[in-house]
């Protein structure tokens, strides 16, 4: 049992899985690869997707039990319902685990404690663009339009001031998917489709409907 527990823990703590991102984009959480999903309301989910070997060591029930214990332990230390396990599956050498978070702090704390490296962030927040645009200007941030990849001017950005802005800082690249269509990104962000981007190390901005 201890050996199996160690292997299950390694699934959650393993690094980012290489895999194909969604083609065309979707407004619902894509669980084909690890990512942070941000809803139109600014709430957070994650998908952690990992490959595994030695399939005989794995049990979906044991994985769920391990994850339930991890969630219960975190919530016991930080307040009830901070983290929820939405689902977990094992299928043909791929483990998929989906979580929901009550706050940015819960996402930051849980992914750090259990070393979910694919979704680990130093900071993440959602605000109105108009509330953070001045900050981005002071940082010398340049934005590009998701529609054509061209530089966005100040006027076009401020027209979208009521739209949501994700501000995220991380040590590693992240895949972030938004429920609403992506409008602008800072120029250190790679657009994958109309709902999905990949960030680089450091601070990134993603503006979405």
mmCIF file of C-alpha atoms in Angstrom:
data_model
loop_
_atom_site.group_PDB
_atom_site.id
_atom_site.type_symbol
_atom_site.label_atom_id
_atom_site.label_comp_id
_atom_site.label_asym_id
_atom_site.label_seq_id
_atom_site.Cartn_x
_atom_site.Cartn_y
_atom_site.Cartn_z
ATOM 1 C CA UNK A 1 0.000 0.000 0.000
ATOM 2 C CA UNK A 2 2.818 2.425 0.854
ATOM 3 C CA UNK A 3 4.404 1.786 -2.524
ATOM 4 C CA UNK A 4 1.128 2.495 -4.281
ATOM 5 C CA UNK A 5 0.590 5.672 -2.258
ATOM 6 C CA UNK A 6 4.054 6.876 -3.221
ATOM 7 C CA UNK A 7 3.347 6.264 -6.884
ATOM 8 C CA UNK A 8 0.001 8.064 -6.680
ATOM 9 C CA UNK A 9 1.668 11.011 -4.984
ATOM 10 C CA UNK A 10 4.219 11.100 -7.769
ATOM 11 C CA UNK A 11 1.420 11.415 -10.322
ATOM 12 C CA UNK A 12 0.209 14.620 -8.670
ATOM 13 C CA UNK A 13 3.705 15.961 -8.021
ATOM 14 C CA UNK A 14 5.130 15.177 -11.473
ATOM 15 C CA UNK A 15 6.049 17.995 -13.825
ATOM 16 C CA UNK A 16 4.161 19.411 -16.766
ATOM 17 C CA UNK A 17 2.905 16.867 -19.249
ATOM 18 C CA UNK A 18 3.722 17.370 -22.871
ATOM 19 C CA UNK A 19 0.627 17.112 -24.990
ATOM 20 C CA UNK A 20 -1.564 18.702 -27.620
ATOM 21 C CA UNK A 21 -3.480 21.813 -26.782
ATOM 22 C CA UNK A 22 -7.082 22.145 -27.857
ATOM 23 C CA UNK A 23 -7.530 23.062 -31.513
ATOM 24 C CA UNK A 24 -10.009 25.860 -32.188
ATOM 25 C CA UNK A 25 -10.642 26.621 -28.558
ATOM 26 C CA UNK A 26 -13.486 25.917 -26.158
ATOM 27 C CA UNK A 27 -15.345 27.815 -23.455
ATOM 28 C CA UNK A 28 -15.395 24.701 -21.242
ATOM 29 C CA UNK A 29 -12.425 23.250 -19.398
ATOM 30 C CA UNK A 30 -10.227 21.220 -21.749
ATOM 31 C CA UNK A 31 -8.735 18.297 -19.832
ATOM 32 C CA UNK A 32 -6.406 17.117 -22.590
ATOM 33 C CA UNK A 33 -3.449 18.861 -20.936
ATOM 34 C CA UNK A 34 -2.657 20.587 -17.651
ATOM 35 C CA UNK A 35 -3.987 24.129 -17.318
ATOM 36 C CA UNK A 36 -5.608 26.803 -15.190
ATOM 37 C CA UNK A 37 -9.193 27.578 -16.233
ATOM 38 C CA UNK A 38 -10.703 30.983 -15.422
ATOM 39 C CA UNK A 39 -14.467 31.432 -15.634
ATOM 40 C CA UNK A 40 -16.374 34.526 -16.759
ATOM 41 C CA UNK A 41 -17.020 35.223 -13.066
ATOM 42 C CA UNK A 42 -13.301 35.122 -12.298
ATOM 43 C CA UNK A 43 -13.262 31.815 -10.416
ATOM 44 C CA UNK A 44 -10.569 29.175 -10.882
ATOM 45 C CA UNK A 45 -10.290 25.511 -11.779
ATOM 46 C CA UNK A 46 -7.267 23.428 -12.699
ATOM 47 C CA UNK A 47 -6.708 20.334 -14.766
ATOM 48 C CA UNK A 48 -3.635 18.290 -13.923
ATOM 49 C CA UNK A 49 -2.921 15.741 -16.647
ATOM 50 C CA UNK A 50 -0.039 13.303 -16.319
ATOM 51 C CA UNK A 51 1.164 10.148 -18.034
ATOM 52 C CA UNK A 52 2.204 7.161 -15.948
ATOM 53 C CA UNK A 53 3.990 3.861 -16.437
ATOM 54 C CA UNK A 54 3.700 0.502 -14.625
ATOM 55 C CA UNK A 55 -0.070 0.617 -14.923
ATOM 56 C CA UNK A 56 -0.561 -2.342 -12.563
ATOM 57 C CA UNK A 57 0.378 -0.127 -9.627
ATOM 58 C CA UNK A 58 -2.507 2.222 -10.249
ATOM 59 C CA UNK A 59 -6.076 2.155 -9.002
ATOM 60 C CA UNK A 60 -8.638 4.886 -9.717
ATOM 61 C CA UNK A 61 -10.172 4.326 -6.283
ATOM 62 C CA UNK A 62 -6.802 4.698 -4.565
ATOM 63 C CA UNK A 63 -6.018 7.826 -6.551
ATOM 64 C CA UNK A 64 -9.351 9.368 -5.563
ATOM 65 C CA UNK A 65 -8.775 8.394 -1.937
ATOM 66 C CA UNK A 66 -5.337 10.007 -1.982
ATOM 67 C CA UNK A 67 -6.671 13.207 -3.571
ATOM 68 C CA UNK A 68 -9.648 13.365 -1.202
ATOM 69 C CA UNK A 69 -7.220 13.133 1.718
ATOM 70 C CA UNK A 70 -5.029 15.881 0.232
ATOM 71 C CA UNK A 71 -8.029 18.180 -0.238
ATOM 72 C CA UNK A 72 -9.371 17.417 3.247
ATOM 73 C CA UNK A 73 -5.973 18.115 4.790
ATOM 74 C CA UNK A 74 -5.624 21.435 2.978
ATOM 75 C CA UNK A 75 -9.153 22.529 3.860
ATOM 76 C CA UNK A 76 -8.625 21.509 7.486
ATOM 77 C CA UNK A 77 -5.667 23.867 7.660
ATOM 78 C CA UNK A 78 -7.088 26.719 5.589
ATOM 79 C CA UNK A 79 -10.880 26.658 5.907
ATOM 80 C CA UNK A 80 -13.619 24.450 4.562
ATOM 81 C CA UNK A 81 -14.391 24.295 0.850
ATOM 82 C CA UNK A 82 -11.268 26.191 -0.202
ATOM 83 C CA UNK A 83 -10.419 23.364 -2.604
ATOM 84 C CA UNK A 84 -12.791 20.820 -4.149
ATOM 85 C CA UNK A 85 -11.868 17.727 -6.150
ATOM 86 C CA UNK A 86 -14.205 17.822 -9.151
ATOM 87 C CA UNK A 87 -13.077 14.557 -10.764
ATOM 88 C CA UNK A 88 -10.183 12.162 -11.253
ATOM 89 C CA UNK A 89 -9.716 9.396 -13.811
ATOM 90 C CA UNK A 90 -7.109 6.893 -14.923
ATOM 91 C CA UNK A 91 -7.312 5.793 -18.532
ATOM 92 C CA UNK A 92 -4.764 4.155 -20.843
ATOM 93 C CA UNK A 93 -1.710 5.553 -19.087
ATOM 94 C CA UNK A 94 -3.130 9.042 -18.456
ATOM 95 C CA UNK A 95 -4.248 10.442 -15.110
ATOM 96 C CA UNK A 96 -6.590 13.449 -15.135
ATOM 97 C CA UNK A 97 -7.427 15.425 -11.983
ATOM 98 C CA UNK A 98 -9.738 18.461 -11.895
ATOM 99 C CA UNK A 99 -9.985 20.844 -8.949
ATOM 100 C CA UNK A 100 -12.072 23.917 -8.107
ATOM 101 C CA UNK A 101 -10.814 26.745 -5.867
ATOM 102 C CA UNK A 102 -12.696 29.210 -3.702
ATOM 103 C CA UNK A 103 -10.042 31.903 -4.120
ATOM 104 C CA UNK A 104 -6.748 32.702 -5.839
ATOM 105 C CA UNK A 105 -5.011 32.066 -2.526
ATOM 106 C CA UNK A 106 -6.412 28.530 -2.425
ATOM 107 C CA UNK A 107 -5.068 27.791 -5.914
ATOM 108 C CA UNK A 108 -1.662 29.216 -5.005
ATOM 109 C CA UNK A 109 -1.487 27.345 -1.702
ATOM 110 C CA UNK A 110 -2.767 23.963 -2.863
ATOM 111 C CA UNK A 111 -0.668 23.719 -6.025
ATOM 112 C CA UNK A 112 2.416 24.741 -4.033
ATOM 113 C CA UNK A 113 1.826 22.269 -1.197
ATOM 114 C CA UNK A 114 1.283 19.324 -3.529
ATOM 115 C CA UNK A 115 3.834 20.457 -6.138
ATOM 116 C CA UNK A 116 1.454 20.652 -9.076
ATOM 117 C CA UNK A 117 4.229 22.213 -11.134
ATOM 118 C CA UNK A 118 2.145 22.595 -14.275
ATOM 119 C CA UNK A 119 -0.246 24.972 -12.466
ATOM 120 C CA UNK A 120 1.987 26.528 -9.815
ATOM 121 C CA UNK A 121 1.894 30.338 -9.640
ATOM 122 C CA UNK A 122 3.454 32.968 -7.426
ATOM 123 C CA UNK A 123 0.386 35.169 -7.779
ATOM 124 C CA UNK A 124 -2.850 35.238 -9.771
ATOM 125 C CA UNK A 125 -5.793 37.627 -9.698
ATOM 126 C CA UNK A 126 -8.750 38.686 -11.834
ATOM 127 C CA UNK A 127 -9.811 42.312 -12.044
ATOM 128 C CA UNK A 128 -11.358 44.763 -14.484
ATOM 129 C CA UNK A 129 -8.937 45.968 -17.138
ATOM 130 C CA UNK A 130 -9.654 49.575 -16.223
ATOM 131 C CA UNK A 131 -8.473 48.862 -12.654
ATOM 132 C CA UNK A 132 -5.100 47.478 -13.694
ATOM 133 C CA UNK A 133 -4.314 49.326 -16.906
ATOM 134 C CA UNK A 134 -2.466 52.119 -15.106
ATOM 135 C CA UNK A 135 -0.316 49.537 -13.367
ATOM 136 C CA UNK A 136 0.496 47.862 -16.672
ATOM 137 C CA UNK A 137 1.456 51.243 -18.184
ATOM 138 C CA UNK A 138 3.840 51.947 -15.312
ATOM 139 C CA UNK A 139 5.451 48.564 -15.955
ATOM 140 C CA UNK A 140 5.946 49.410 -19.623
ATOM 141 C CA UNK A 141 3.710 46.535 -20.690
ATOM 142 C CA UNK A 142 2.773 46.225 -24.374
ATOM 143 C CA UNK A 143 -0.466 44.495 -25.379
ATOM 144 C CA UNK A 144 -1.327 42.712 -28.595
ATOM 145 C CA UNK A 145 -4.755 41.980 -30.081
ATOM 146 C CA UNK A 146 -5.779 38.349 -30.019
ATOM 147 C CA UNK A 147 -7.677 38.785 -33.278
ATOM 148 C CA UNK A 148 -4.674 39.647 -35.468
ATOM 149 C CA UNK A 149 -1.546 39.692 -33.306
ATOM 150 C CA UNK A 150 -0.999 43.407 -33.879
ATOM 151 C CA UNK A 151 -0.099 45.901 -31.175
ATOM 152 C CA UNK A 152 -3.140 47.270 -29.316
ATOM 153 C CA UNK A 153 -3.326 51.028 -28.786
ATOM 154 C CA UNK A 154 -4.424 52.704 -25.577
ATOM 155 C CA UNK A 155 -7.815 53.726 -26.984
ATOM 156 C CA UNK A 156 -8.805 50.203 -28.024
ATOM 157 C CA UNK A 157 -7.738 48.835 -24.641
ATOM 158 C CA UNK A 158 -9.678 51.400 -22.635
ATOM 159 C CA UNK A 159 -12.783 50.709 -24.722
ATOM 160 C CA UNK A 160 -12.633 47.251 -23.172
ATOM 161 C CA UNK A 161 -12.041 48.555 -19.667
ATOM 162 C CA UNK A 162 -14.954 46.640 -18.132
ATOM 163 C CA UNK A 163 -13.669 43.288 -19.380
ATOM 164 C CA UNK A 164 -11.796 40.880 -17.143
ATOM 165 C CA UNK A 165 -8.013 40.952 -16.787
ATOM 166 C CA UNK A 166 -5.999 38.042 -15.426
ATOM 167 C CA UNK A 167 -2.697 39.083 -13.880
ATOM 168 C CA UNK A 168 -0.436 36.121 -13.219
ATOM 169 C CA UNK A 169 3.172 35.732 -12.113
ATOM 170 C CA UNK A 170 4.985 32.408 -12.275
ATOM 171 C CA UNK A 171 8.432 30.884 -12.406
ATOM 172 C CA UNK A 172 7.458 28.486 -15.188
ATOM 173 C CA UNK A 173 5.346 28.646 -18.359
ATOM 174 C CA UNK A 174 1.638 28.058 -17.773
ATOM 175 C CA UNK A 175 -1.302 27.126 -19.951
ATOM 176 C CA UNK A 176 -4.292 29.312 -19.114
ATOM 177 C CA UNK A 177 -7.745 28.840 -20.606
ATOM 178 C CA UNK A 178 -10.576 31.349 -20.250
ATOM 179 C CA UNK A 179 -14.299 30.745 -20.466
ATOM 180 C CA UNK A 180 -14.750 34.034 -22.314
ATOM 181 C CA UNK A 181 -13.043 34.846 -25.595
ATOM 182 C CA UNK A 182 -9.533 36.284 -25.278
ATOM 183 C CA UNK A 183 -9.274 39.899 -26.464
ATOM 184 C CA UNK A 184 -5.718 41.062 -25.637
ATOM 185 C CA UNK A 185 -2.574 39.652 -24.073
ATOM 186 C CA UNK A 186 0.692 41.148 -22.948
ATOM 187 C CA UNK A 187 3.413 40.630 -25.525
ATOM 188 C CA UNK A 188 5.135 37.904 -23.472
ATOM 189 C CA UNK A 189 2.111 35.607 -23.906
ATOM 190 C CA UNK A 190 1.634 33.108 -26.741
ATOM 191 C CA UNK A 191 -1.937 32.766 -28.054
ATOM 192 C CA UNK A 192 -2.871 29.123 -28.749
ATOM 193 C CA UNK A 193 -6.534 29.574 -29.676
ATOM 194 C CA UNK A 194 -9.391 31.958 -28.914
ATOM 195 C CA UNK A 195 -9.633 30.710 -25.312
ATOM 196 C CA UNK A 196 -6.127 29.454 -24.552
ATOM 197 C CA UNK A 197 -2.690 30.994 -24.032
ATOM 198 C CA UNK A 198 0.720 29.982 -22.781
ATOM 199 C CA UNK A 199 2.580 32.370 -20.508
ATOM 200 C CA UNK A 200 6.309 32.707 -19.958
ATOM 201 C CA UNK A 201 8.283 33.214 -16.762
ATOM 202 C CA UNK A 202 7.401 36.440 -15.000
ATOM 203 C CA UNK A 203 4.270 38.601 -15.072
ATOM 204 C CA UNK A 204 1.599 38.236 -17.742
ATOM 205 C CA UNK A 205 -1.745 39.857 -18.535
ATOM 206 C CA UNK A 206 -4.668 38.153 -20.311
ATOM 207 C CA UNK A 207 -7.804 40.187 -21.137
ATOM 208 C CA UNK A 208 -10.990 38.276 -21.941
ATOM 209 C CA UNK A 209 -14.736 38.801 -22.333
#
